[in-house]
Tab-separated table of C-alpha atoms in Angstrom:
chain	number	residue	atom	x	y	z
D	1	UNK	CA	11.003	15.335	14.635
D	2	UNK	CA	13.308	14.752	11.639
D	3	UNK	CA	11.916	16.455	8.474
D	4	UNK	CA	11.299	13.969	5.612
D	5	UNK	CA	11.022	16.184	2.663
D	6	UNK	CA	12.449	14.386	-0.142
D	7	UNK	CA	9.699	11.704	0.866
D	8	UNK	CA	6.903	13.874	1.837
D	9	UNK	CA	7.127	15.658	-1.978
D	10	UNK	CA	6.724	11.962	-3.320
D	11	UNK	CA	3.493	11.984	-1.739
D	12	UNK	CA	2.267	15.371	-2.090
D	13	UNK	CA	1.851	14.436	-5.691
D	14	UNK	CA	-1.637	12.815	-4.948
D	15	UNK	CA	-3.307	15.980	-2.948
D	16	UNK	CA	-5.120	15.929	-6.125
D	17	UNK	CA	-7.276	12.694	-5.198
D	18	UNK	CA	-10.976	13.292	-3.803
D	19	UNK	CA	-10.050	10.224	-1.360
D	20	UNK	CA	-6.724	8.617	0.195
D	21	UNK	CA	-6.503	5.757	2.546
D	22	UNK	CA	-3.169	4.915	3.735
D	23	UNK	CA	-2.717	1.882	5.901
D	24	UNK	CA	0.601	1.516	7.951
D	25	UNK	CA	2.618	-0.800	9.872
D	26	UNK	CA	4.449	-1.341	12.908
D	27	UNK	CA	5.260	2.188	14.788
D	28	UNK	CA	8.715	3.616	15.927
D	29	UNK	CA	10.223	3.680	12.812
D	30	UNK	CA	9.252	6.896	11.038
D	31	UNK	CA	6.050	6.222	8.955
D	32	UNK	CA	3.331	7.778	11.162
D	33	UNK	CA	5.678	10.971	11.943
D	34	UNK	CA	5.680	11.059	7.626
D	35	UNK	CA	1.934	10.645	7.507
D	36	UNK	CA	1.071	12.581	9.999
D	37	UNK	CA	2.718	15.234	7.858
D	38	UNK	CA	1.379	14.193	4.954
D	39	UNK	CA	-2.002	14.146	5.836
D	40	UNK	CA	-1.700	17.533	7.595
D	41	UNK	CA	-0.521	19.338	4.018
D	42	UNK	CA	-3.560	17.277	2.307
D	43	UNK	CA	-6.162	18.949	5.115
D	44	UNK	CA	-4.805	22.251	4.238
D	45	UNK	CA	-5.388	21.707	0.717
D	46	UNK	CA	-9.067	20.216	1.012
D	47	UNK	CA	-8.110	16.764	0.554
D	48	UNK	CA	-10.009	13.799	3.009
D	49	UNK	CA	-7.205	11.325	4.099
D	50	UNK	CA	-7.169	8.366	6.338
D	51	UNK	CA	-4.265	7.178	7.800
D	52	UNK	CA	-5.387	4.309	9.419
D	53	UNK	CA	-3.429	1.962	11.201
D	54	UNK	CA	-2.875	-2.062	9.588
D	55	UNK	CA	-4.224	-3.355	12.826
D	56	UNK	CA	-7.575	-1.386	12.193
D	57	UNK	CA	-7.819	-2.862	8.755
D	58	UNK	CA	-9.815	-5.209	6.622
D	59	UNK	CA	-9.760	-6.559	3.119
D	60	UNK	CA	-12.899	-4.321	2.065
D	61	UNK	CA	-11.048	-1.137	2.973
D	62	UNK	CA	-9.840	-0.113	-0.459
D	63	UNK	CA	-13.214	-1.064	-2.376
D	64	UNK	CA	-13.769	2.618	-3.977
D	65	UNK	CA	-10.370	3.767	-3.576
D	66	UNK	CA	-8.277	4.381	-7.139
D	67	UNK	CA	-4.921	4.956	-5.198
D	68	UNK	CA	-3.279	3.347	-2.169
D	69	UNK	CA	-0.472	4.329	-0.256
D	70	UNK	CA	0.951	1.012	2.107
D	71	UNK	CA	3.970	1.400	4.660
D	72	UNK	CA	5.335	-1.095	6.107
D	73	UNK	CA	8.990	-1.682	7.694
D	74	UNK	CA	11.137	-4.249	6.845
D	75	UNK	CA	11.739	-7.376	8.926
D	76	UNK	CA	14.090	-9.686	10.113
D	77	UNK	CA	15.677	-11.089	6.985
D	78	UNK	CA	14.005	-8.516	4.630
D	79	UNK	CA	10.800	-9.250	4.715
D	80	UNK	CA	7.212	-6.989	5.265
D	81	UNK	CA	6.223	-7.544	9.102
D	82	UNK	CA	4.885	-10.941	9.725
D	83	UNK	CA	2.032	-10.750	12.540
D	84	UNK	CA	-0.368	-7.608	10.788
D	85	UNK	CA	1.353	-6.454	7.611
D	86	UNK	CA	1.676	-9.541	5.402
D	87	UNK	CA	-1.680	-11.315	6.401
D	88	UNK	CA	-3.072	-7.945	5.383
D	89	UNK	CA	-1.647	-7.697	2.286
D	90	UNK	CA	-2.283	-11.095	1.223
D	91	UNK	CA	-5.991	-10.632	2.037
D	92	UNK	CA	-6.428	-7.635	0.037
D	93	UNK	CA	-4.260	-9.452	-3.049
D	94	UNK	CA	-7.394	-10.480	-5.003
D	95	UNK	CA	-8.849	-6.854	-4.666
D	96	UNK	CA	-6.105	-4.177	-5.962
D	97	UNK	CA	-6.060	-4.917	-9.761
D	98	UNK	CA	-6.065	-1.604	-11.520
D	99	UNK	CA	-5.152	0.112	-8.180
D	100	UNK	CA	-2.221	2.725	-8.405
D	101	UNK	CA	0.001	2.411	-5.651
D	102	UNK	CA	2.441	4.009	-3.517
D	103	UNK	CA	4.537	1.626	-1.756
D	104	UNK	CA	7.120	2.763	1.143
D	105	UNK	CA	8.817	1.132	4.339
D	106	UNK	CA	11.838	1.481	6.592
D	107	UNK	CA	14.883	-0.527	7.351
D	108	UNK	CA	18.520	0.126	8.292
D	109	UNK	CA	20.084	-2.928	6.941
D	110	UNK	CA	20.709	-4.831	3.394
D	111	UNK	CA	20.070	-3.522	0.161
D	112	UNK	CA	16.180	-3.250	-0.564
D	113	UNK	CA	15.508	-6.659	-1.612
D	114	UNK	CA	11.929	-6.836	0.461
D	115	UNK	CA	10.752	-3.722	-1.760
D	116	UNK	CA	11.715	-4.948	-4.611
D	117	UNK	CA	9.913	-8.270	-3.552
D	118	UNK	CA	6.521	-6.266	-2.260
D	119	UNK	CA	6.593	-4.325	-5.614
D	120	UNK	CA	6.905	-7.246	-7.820
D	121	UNK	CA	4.313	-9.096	-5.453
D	122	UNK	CA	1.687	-5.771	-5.903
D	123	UNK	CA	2.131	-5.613	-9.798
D	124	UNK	CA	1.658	-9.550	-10.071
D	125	UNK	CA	-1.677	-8.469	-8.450
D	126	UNK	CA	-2.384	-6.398	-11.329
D	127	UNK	CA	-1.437	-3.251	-9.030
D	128	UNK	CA	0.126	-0.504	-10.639
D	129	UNK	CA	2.825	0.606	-8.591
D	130	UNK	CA	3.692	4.379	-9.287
D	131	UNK	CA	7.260	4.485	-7.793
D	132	UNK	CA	9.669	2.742	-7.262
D	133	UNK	CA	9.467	1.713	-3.203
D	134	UNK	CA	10.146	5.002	-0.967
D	135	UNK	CA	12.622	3.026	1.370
D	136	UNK	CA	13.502	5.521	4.565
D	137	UNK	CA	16.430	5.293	6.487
């Protein structure tokens, strides 16, 4: 398992939180392994988490939920993944104004330009995205 510290500090910032749901994308490219840690150190400290997979999601998921934490990887020409991720996203668009949220994806290739794009996208949904996009290589 490769250690993701630098990342898994980002998130450790919200073991504070009475409640987290994360929802996720696509497998095999290092998101669950981060989670997995990340909800282990929130157990630990007494903090319920979800990590709950997109594919097991609905639009009514993040109803009494202050924060969110999304993952998704990028696609193809820089884009969130097509099939689960981005129907997902645009079905929860109306419901995430004056949500905080922690963005953060994976890709190998370009420059960042589908972060970028999903972080605009969340904040022109009146989300307030904390970071800047936690993009892991």
């Amino acid at each position: 398992m490769i250690s993701r510290d630098e990342y898994l500090n980002v998130l450790k910032r919200f073991k504070d939180k009475a409640l987290i749901k994360v929802i996720t994308g696509i497998r095999r490219c290092g998101k669950s392994t981060l989670l997995e840690m990340f909800q282990d150190y929130l157990k630990e400290n007494g903090v319920e988490a979800q990590v709950i997979d997109v594919s097991h999601a609905n639009s009514d998921i993040f109803n009494d939920e202050d924060i969110i934490i999304l993952g998704c990887p990028a696609m193809g020409a820089e884009m969130l993944e097509e099939s689960e991720f981005e129907p997902f996203i645009e079905s929860i668009s109306s419901k995430v104004s004056g949500k905080k949220a922690v963005l953060f994806g994976s890709y190998d290739w370009g420059d960042g330009d589908w972060m970028r794009d999903w972080m605009s996208r969340m904040e022109e949904y009146g989300c307030d995205v904390i970071f800047d996009g936690l993009i892991i290589r």
